[in-house]
Tab-separated table of C-alpha atoms and ligand atoms in Angstrom:
chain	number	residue	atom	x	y	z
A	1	UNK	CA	-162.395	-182.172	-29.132
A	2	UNK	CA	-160.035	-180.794	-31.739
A	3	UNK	CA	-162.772	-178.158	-32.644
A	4	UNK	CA	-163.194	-177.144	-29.293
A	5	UNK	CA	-159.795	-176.535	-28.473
A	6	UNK	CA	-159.373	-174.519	-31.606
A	7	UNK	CA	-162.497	-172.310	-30.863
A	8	UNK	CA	-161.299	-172.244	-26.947
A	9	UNK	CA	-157.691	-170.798	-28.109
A	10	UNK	CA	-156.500	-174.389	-25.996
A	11	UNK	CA	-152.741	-174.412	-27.979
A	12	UNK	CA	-152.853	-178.789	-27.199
A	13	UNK	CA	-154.412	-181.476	-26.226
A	14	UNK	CA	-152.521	-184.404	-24.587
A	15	UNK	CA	-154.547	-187.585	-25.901
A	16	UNK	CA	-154.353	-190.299	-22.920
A	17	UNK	CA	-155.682	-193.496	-22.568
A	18	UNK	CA	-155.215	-194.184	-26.496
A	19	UNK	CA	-152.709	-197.218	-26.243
A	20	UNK	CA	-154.183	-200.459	-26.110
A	21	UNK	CA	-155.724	-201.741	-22.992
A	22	UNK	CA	-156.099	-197.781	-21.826
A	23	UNK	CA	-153.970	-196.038	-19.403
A	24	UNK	CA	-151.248	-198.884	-17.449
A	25	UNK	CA	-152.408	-201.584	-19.700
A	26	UNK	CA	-150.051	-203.425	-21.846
A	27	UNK	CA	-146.841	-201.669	-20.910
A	28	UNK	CA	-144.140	-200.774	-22.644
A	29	UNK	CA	-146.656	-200.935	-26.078
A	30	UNK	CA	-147.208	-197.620	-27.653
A	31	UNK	CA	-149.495	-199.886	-30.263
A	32	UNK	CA	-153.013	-197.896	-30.430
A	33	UNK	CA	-156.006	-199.501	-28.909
A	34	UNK	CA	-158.199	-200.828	-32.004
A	35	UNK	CA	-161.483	-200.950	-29.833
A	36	UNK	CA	-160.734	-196.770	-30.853
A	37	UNK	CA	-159.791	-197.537	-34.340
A	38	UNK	CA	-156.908	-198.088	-36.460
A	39	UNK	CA	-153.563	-197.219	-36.603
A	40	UNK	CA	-154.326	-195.064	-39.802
A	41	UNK	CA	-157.899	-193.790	-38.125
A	42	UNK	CA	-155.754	-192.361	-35.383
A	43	UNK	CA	-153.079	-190.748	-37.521
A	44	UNK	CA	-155.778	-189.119	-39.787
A	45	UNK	CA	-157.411	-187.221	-36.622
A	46	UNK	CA	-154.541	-186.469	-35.480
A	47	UNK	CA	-153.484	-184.498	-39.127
A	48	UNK	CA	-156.934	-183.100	-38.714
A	49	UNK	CA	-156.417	-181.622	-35.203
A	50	UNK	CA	-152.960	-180.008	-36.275
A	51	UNK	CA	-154.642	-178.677	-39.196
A	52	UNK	CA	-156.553	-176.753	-36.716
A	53	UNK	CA	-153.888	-175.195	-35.406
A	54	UNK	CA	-153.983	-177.448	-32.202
A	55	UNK	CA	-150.853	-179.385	-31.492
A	56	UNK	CA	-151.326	-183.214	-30.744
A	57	UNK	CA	-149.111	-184.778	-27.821
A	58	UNK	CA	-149.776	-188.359	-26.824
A	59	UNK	CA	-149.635	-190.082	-23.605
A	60	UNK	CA	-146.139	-192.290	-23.133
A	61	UNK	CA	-144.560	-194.597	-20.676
A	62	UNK	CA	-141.402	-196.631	-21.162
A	63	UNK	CA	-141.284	-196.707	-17.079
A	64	UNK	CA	-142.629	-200.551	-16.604
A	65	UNK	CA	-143.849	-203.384	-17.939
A	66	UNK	CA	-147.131	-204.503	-17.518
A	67	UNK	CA	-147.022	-207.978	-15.536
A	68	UNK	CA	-150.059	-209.851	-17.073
A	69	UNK	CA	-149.167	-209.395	-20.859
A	70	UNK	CA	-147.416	-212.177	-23.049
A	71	UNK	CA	-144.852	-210.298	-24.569
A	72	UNK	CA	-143.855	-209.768	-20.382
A	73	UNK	CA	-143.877	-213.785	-20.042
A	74	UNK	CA	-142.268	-214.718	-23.816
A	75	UNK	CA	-139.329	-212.283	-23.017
A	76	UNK	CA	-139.536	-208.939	-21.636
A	77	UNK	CA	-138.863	-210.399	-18.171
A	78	UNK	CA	-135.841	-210.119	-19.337
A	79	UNK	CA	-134.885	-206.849	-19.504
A	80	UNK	CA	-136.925	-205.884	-16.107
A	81	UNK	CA	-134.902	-204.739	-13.147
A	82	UNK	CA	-133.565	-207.811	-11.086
A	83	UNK	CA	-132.916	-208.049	-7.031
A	84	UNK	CA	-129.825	-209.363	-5.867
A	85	UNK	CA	-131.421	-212.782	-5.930
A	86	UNK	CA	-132.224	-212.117	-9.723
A	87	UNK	CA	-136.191	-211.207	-8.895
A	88	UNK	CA	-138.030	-208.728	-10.548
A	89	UNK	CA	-139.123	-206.350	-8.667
A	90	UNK	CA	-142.736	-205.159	-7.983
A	91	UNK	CA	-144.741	-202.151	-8.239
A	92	UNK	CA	-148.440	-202.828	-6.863
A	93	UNK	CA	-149.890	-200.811	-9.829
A	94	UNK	CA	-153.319	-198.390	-9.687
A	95	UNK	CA	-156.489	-199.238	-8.356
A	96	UNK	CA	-158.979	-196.962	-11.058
A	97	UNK	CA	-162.443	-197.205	-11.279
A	98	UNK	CA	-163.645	-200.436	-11.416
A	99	UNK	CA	-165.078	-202.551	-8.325
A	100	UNK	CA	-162.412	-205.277	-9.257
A	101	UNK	CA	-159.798	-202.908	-9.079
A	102	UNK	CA	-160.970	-201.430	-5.780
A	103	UNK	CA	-161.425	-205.146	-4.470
A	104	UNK	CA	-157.382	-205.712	-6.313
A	105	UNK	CA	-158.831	-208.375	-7.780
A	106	UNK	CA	-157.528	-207.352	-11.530
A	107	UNK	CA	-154.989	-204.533	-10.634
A	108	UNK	CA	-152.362	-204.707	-12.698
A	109	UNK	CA	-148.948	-204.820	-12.021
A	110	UNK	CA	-146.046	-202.820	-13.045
A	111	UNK	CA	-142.687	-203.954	-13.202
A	112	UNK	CA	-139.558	-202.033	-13.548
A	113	UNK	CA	-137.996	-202.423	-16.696
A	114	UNK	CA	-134.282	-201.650	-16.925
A	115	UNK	CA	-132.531	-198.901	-18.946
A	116	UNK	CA	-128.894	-199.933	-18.573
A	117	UNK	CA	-130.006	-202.704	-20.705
A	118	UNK	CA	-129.129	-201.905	-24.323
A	119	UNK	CA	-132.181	-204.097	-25.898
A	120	UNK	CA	-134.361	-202.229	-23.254
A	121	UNK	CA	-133.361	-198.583	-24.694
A	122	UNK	CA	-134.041	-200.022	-28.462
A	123	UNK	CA	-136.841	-201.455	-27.735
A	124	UNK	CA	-137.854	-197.693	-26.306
A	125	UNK	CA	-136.574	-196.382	-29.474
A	126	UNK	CA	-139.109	-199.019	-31.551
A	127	UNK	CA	-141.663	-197.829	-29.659
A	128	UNK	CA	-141.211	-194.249	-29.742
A	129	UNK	CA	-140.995	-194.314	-33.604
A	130	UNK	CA	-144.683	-195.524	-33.618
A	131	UNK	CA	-145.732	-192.115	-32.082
A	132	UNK	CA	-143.535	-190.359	-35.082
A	133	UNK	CA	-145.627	-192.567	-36.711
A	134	UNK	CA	-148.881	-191.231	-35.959
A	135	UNK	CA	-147.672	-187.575	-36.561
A	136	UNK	CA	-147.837	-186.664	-33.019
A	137	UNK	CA	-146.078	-182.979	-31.821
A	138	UNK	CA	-145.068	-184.553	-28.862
A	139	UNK	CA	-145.057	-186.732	-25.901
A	140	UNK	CA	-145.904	-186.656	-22.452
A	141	UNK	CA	-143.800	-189.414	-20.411
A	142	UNK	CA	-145.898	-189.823	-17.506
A	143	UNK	CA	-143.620	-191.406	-14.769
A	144	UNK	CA	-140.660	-190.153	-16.151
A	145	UNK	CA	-139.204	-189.577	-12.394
A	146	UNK	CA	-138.849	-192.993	-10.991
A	147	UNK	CA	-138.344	-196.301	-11.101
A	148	UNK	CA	-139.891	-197.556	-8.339
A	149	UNK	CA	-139.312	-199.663	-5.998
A	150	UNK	CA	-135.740	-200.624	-7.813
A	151	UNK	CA	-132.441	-198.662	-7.074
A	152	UNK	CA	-130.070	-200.994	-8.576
A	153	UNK	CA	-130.053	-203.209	-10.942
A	154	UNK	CA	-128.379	-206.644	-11.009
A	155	UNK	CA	-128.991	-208.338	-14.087
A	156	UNK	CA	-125.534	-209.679	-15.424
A	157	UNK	CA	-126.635	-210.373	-18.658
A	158	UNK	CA	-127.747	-206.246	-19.048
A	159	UNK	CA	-124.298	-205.252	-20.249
A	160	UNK	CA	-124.219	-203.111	-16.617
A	161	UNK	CA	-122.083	-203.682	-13.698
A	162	UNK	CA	-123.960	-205.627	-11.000
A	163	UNK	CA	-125.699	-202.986	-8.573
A	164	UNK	CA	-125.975	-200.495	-11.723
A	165	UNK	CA	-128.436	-197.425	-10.893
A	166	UNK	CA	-131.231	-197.757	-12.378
A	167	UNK	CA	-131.756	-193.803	-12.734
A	168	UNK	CA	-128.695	-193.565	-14.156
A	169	UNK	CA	-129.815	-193.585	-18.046
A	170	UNK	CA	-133.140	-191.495	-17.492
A	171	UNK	CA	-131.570	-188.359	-19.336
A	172	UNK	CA	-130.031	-190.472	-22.056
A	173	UNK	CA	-132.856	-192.479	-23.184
A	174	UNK	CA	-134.346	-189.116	-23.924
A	175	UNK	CA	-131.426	-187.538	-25.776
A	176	UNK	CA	-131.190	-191.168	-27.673
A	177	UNK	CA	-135.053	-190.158	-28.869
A	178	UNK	CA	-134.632	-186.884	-29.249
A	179	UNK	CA	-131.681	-187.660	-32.297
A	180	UNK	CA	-134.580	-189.773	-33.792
A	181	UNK	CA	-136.946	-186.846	-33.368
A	182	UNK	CA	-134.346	-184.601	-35.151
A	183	UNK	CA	-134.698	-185.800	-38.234
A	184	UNK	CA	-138.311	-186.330	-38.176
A	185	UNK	CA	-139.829	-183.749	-36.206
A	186	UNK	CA	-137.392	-181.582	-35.264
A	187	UNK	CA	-140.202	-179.153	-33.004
A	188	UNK	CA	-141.309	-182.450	-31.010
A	189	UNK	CA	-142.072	-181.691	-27.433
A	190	UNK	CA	-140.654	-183.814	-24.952
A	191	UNK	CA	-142.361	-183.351	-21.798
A	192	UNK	CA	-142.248	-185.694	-18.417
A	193	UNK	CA	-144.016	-185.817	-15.364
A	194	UNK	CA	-143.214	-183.971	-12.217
A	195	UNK	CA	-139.229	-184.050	-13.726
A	196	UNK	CA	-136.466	-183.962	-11.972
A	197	UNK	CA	-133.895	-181.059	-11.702
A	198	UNK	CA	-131.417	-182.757	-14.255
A	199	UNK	CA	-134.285	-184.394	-15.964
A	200	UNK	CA	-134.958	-180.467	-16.811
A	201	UNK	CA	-131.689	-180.950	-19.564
A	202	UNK	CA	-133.462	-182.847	-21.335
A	203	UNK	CA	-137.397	-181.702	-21.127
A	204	UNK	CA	-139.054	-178.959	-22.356
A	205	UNK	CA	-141.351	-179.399	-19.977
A	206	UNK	CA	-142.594	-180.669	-17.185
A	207	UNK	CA	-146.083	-181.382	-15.566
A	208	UNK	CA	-147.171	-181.878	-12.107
A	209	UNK	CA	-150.604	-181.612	-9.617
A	210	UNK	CA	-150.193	-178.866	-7.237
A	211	UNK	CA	-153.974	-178.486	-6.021
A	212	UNK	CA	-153.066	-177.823	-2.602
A	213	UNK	CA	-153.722	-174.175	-1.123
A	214	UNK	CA	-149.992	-174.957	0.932
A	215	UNK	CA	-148.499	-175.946	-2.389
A	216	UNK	CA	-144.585	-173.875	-2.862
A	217	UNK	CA	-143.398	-173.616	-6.161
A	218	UNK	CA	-140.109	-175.523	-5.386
A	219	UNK	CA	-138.905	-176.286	-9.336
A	220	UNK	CA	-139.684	-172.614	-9.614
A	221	UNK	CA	-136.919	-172.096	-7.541
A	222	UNK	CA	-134.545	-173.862	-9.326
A	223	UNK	CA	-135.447	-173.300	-12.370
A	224	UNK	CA	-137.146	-170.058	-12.784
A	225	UNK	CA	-137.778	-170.363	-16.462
A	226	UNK	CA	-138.508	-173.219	-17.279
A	227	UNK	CA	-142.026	-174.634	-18.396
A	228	UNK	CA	-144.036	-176.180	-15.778
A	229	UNK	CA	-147.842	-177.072	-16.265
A	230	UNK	CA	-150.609	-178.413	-13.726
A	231	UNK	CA	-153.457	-179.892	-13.664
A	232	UNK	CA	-156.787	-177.594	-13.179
A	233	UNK	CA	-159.919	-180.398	-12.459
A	234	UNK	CA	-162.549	-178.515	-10.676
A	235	UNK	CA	-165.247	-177.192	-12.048
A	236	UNK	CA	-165.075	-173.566	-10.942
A	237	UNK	CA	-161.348	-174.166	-10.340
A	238	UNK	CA	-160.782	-170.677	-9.674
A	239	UNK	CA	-157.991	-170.844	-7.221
A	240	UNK	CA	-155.631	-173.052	-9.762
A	241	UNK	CA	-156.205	-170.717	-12.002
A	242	UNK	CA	-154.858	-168.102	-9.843
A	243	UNK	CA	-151.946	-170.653	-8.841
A	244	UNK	CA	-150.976	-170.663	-12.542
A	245	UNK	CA	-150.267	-167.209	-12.742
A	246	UNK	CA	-148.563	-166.408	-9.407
A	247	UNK	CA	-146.265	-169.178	-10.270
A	248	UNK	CA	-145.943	-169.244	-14.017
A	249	UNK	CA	-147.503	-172.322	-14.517
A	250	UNK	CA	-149.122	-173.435	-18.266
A	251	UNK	CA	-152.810	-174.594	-17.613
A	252	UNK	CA	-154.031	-178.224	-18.039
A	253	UNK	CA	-157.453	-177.794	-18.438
A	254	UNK	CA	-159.114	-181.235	-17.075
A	255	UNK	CA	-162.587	-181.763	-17.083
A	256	UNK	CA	-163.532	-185.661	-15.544
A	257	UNK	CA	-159.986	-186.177	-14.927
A	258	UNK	CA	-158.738	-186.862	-18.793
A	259	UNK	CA	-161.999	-188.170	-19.802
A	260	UNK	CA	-164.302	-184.935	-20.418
A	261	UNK	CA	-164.240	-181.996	-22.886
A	262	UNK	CA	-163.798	-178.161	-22.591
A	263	UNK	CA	-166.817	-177.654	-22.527
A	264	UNK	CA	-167.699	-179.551	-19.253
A	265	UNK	CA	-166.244	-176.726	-17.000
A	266	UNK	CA	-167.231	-173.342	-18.776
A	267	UNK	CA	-166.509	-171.389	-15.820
A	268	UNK	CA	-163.142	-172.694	-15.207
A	269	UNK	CA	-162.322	-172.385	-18.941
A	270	UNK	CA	-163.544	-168.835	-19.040
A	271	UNK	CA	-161.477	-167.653	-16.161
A	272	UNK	CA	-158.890	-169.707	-17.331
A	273	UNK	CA	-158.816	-167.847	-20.713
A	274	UNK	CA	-158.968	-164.062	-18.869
A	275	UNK	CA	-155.939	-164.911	-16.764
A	276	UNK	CA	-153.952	-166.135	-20.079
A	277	UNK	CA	-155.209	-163.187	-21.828
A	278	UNK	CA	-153.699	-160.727	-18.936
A	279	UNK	CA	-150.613	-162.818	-18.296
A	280	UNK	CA	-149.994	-162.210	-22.351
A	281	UNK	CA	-150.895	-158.701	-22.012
A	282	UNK	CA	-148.337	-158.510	-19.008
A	283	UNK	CA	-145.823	-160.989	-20.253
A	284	UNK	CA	-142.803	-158.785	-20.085
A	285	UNK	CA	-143.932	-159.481	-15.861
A	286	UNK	CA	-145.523	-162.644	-15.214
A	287	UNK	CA	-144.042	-164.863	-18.422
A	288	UNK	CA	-140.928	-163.199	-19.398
A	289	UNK	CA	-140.326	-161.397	-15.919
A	290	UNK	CA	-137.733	-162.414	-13.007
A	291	UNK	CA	-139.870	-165.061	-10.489
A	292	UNK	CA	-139.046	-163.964	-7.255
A	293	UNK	CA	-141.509	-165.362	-4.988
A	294	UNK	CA	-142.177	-163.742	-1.763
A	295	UNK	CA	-139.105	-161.575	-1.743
A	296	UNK	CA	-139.273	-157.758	-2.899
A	297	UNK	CA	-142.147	-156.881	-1.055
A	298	UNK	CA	-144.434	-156.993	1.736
A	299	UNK	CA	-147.880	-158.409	1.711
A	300	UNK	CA	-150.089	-157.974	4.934
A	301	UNK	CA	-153.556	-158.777	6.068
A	302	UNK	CA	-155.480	-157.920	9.126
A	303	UNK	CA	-151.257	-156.871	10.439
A	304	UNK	CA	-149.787	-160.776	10.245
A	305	UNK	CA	-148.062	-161.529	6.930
A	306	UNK	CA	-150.284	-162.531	3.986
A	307	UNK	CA	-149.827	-165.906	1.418
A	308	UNK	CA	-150.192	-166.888	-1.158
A	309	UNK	CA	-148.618	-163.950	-3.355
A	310	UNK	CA	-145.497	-163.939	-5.905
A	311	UNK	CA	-143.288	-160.832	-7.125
A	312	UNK	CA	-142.156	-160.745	-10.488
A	313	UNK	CA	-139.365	-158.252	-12.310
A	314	UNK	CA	-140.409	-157.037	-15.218
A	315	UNK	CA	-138.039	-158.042	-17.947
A	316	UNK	CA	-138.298	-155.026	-19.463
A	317	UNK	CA	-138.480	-151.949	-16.697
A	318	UNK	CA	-137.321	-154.173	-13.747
A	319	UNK	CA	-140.281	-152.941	-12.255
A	320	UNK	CA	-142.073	-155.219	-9.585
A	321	UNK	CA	-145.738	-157.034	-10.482
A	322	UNK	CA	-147.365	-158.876	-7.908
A	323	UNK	CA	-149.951	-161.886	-7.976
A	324	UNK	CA	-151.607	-161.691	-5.189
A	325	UNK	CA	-154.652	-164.818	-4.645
A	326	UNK	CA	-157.768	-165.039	-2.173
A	327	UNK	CA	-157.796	-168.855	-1.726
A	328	UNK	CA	-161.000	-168.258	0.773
A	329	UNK	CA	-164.589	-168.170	0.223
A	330	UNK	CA	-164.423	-164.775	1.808
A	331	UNK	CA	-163.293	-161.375	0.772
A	332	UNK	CA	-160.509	-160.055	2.667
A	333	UNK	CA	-158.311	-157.168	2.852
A	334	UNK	CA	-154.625	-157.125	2.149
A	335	UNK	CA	-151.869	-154.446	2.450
A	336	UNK	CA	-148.952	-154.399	-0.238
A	337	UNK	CA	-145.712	-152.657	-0.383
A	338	UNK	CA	-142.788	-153.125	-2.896
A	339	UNK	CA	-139.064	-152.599	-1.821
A	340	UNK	CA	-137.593	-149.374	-3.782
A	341	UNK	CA	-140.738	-149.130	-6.148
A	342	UNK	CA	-144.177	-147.777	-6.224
A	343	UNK	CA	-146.880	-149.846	-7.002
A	344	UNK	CA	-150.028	-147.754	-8.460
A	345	UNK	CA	-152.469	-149.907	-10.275
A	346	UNK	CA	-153.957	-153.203	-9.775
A	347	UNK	CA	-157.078	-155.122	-11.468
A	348	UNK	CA	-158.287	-158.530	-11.062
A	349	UNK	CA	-158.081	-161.150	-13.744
A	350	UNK	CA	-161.777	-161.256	-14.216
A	351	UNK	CA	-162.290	-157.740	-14.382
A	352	UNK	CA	-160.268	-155.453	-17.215
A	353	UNK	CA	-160.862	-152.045	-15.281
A	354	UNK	CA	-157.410	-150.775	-14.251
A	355	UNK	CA	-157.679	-149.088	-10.415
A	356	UNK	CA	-155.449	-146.494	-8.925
A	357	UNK	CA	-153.319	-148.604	-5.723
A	358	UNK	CA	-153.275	-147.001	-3.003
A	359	UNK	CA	-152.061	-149.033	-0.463
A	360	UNK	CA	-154.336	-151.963	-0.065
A	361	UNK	CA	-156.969	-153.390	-1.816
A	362	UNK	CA	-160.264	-155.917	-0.703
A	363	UNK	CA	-160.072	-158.633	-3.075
A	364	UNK	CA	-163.114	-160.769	-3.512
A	365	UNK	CA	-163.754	-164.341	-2.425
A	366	UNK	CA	-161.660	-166.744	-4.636
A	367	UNK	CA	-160.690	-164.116	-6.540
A	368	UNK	CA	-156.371	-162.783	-7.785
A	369	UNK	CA	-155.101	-159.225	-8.314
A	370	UNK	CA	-152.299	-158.316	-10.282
A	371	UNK	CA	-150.679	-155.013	-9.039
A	372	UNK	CA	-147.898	-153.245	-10.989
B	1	ZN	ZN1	-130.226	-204.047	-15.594
């Protein structure tokens, strides 16, 4: 997979499912799973996939604890989130693949671990080192944003005051990992799921699922340069790929949902790859540019207004780019117009050929146009 990242120009690969049990087993253990091999087995791909030139983030979760384990029952109970009436409290967990999980026979459950408790953040720490450890360039927390179903906690023995919030510490467990990181790898990425805005002080980046042709690019809005990456899955995922550019999204290239290679979609890769390759060409608009969504201009079609588009400023000429997406299965026609600027020239990301704007342009079925 390394290989084909490296030969693909794909910068990272975030490695899920490696801890032991898989994906929501055995939380808060970030011990490897040694049906995949050994702690040292692990480490040593991992060296060889840097060596490559592709960085290596694993999969993390401090979020719960997973119900069914030992370690849960011998003591981590513990340091879990407690009710009023000194309960634990419950999250019903993911129903996956698996006819027993469909039937929630097996599904596991998750229980909110608190991080106003001092042993709870060192026990984080611990954990965390063991992906230092392995050499990793970074982490992905996935369910960085909640805690869910617990607000408060009221655990008197925590070191908190009864009713603490439970959100309350998300930032600083990061900035108490990120002074480990310093010493040890001072370039490690910490990036969190679907973050939010004053998680952002803290991440580098952040990573959501936005495959909806109605999706708005709300942490866009508030924070208009920072890193935000989403999930591409389909196998012709044209349209995501179009969604990446008009809102300066970095591309997770998915293939079976975390469990394929590169190589599964070619034809979402390959238009992935054209639209990075123009967005770098172009990066003074649509990466280092101003975001400015749909104001600046006026996009029509068939005389009602037209979405999905964005309007960039260029960083350098303050000149206006627009991204400008065909969600449909059919061509259509659109009209553009930028406030106090000409546009002249447009091209598609799958086709290199500069044309001369003038005015409006037919853009092909599942198709995006840049026009500058
Ligand atoms: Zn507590």
């Amino acid at each position: 997979m390394g290989e084909e990242c490296a030969r693909h120009g794909v910068k990272a690969i975030q490695l899920v499912g490696w801890n032991d049990g898989g994906q929501d087993q055995g939380n808060p253990s970030h011990d490897p799973d040694p049906r995949l091999g050994t702690f040292e087995e692990l480490k040593k791909a991992i060296a060889e996939i840097r060596a490559m030139g592709v960085k290596l983030i694993l999969f993390a979760k401090f979020t719960w604890a997973d119900r069914a384990t030992a370690a849960f029952r011998d003591g981590l109970h513990r340091l879990a989130i407690k009710d009023p009436y000194g309960d634990f409290y419950v999250y019903s967990g993911y129903q996956y693949q698996t006819a027993t999980q469909f039937l929630d026979i097996n599904t596991k459950r998750l229980i909110p671990m608190c991080f106003l408790a001092e042993d709870y953040l060192r026990l984080c720490e611990a954990e965390f080192a063991k992906i230092l450890d392995l050499g990793a360039d970074g982490f992905l927390f996935d369910e960085c944003l909640h805690h869910s179903p617990a607000l408060l906690c009221f655990d008197e023995s925590h070191g908190h005051r009864p009713g603490g919030p439970v959100y309350a510490n998300d930032n600083l467990l990061i900035e108490r990992l990120s002074r480990i990181a310093a010493k040890r790898a001072p370039d490690f990425l910490f990036a969190g799921e679907a973050c939010y805005d004053r998680e952002m002080a803290v991440y580098h980046l952040s990573y959501h699922r936005s495959e909806s042709k109605l999706h708005l690019p709300v942490p866009r809005y508030s924070l208009p340069a920072a890193q935000y990456m989403t999930a591409i899955t389909g196998f012709d995922d044209r349209n995501m790929v179009a969604q990446c550019l008009m809102y300066r999204y970095i591309v997770s290239y998915e293939p079976f949902n975390f469990k394929g290679r590169l190589g599964d979609f070619p034809l979402t890769l390959e238009y992935g790859k054209m639209m990075d390759a123009l967005r770098t060409e172009l990066r003074d608009y649509f990466w280092d540019g101003e975001f400015r969504h749909e104001l600046g201009a006026r996009v029509e079609s068939g005389g009602k207004p037209y979405h999905p588009w964005a309007l960039f400023t260029s960083a350098k000429s303050h000149k206006p780019g627009l991204v400008v997406a065909n969600y449909e299965d059919e061509a259509l026609e659109i009209r553009a117009e930028a406030e106090g600027s000409a546009l002249s020239t447009w091209r598609l990301i799958d086709d290199p050929a500069w044309q001369g704007f003038g005015g409006s342009i037919r853009i092909p079925a599942r198709s995006c146009v840049v026009i500058i």
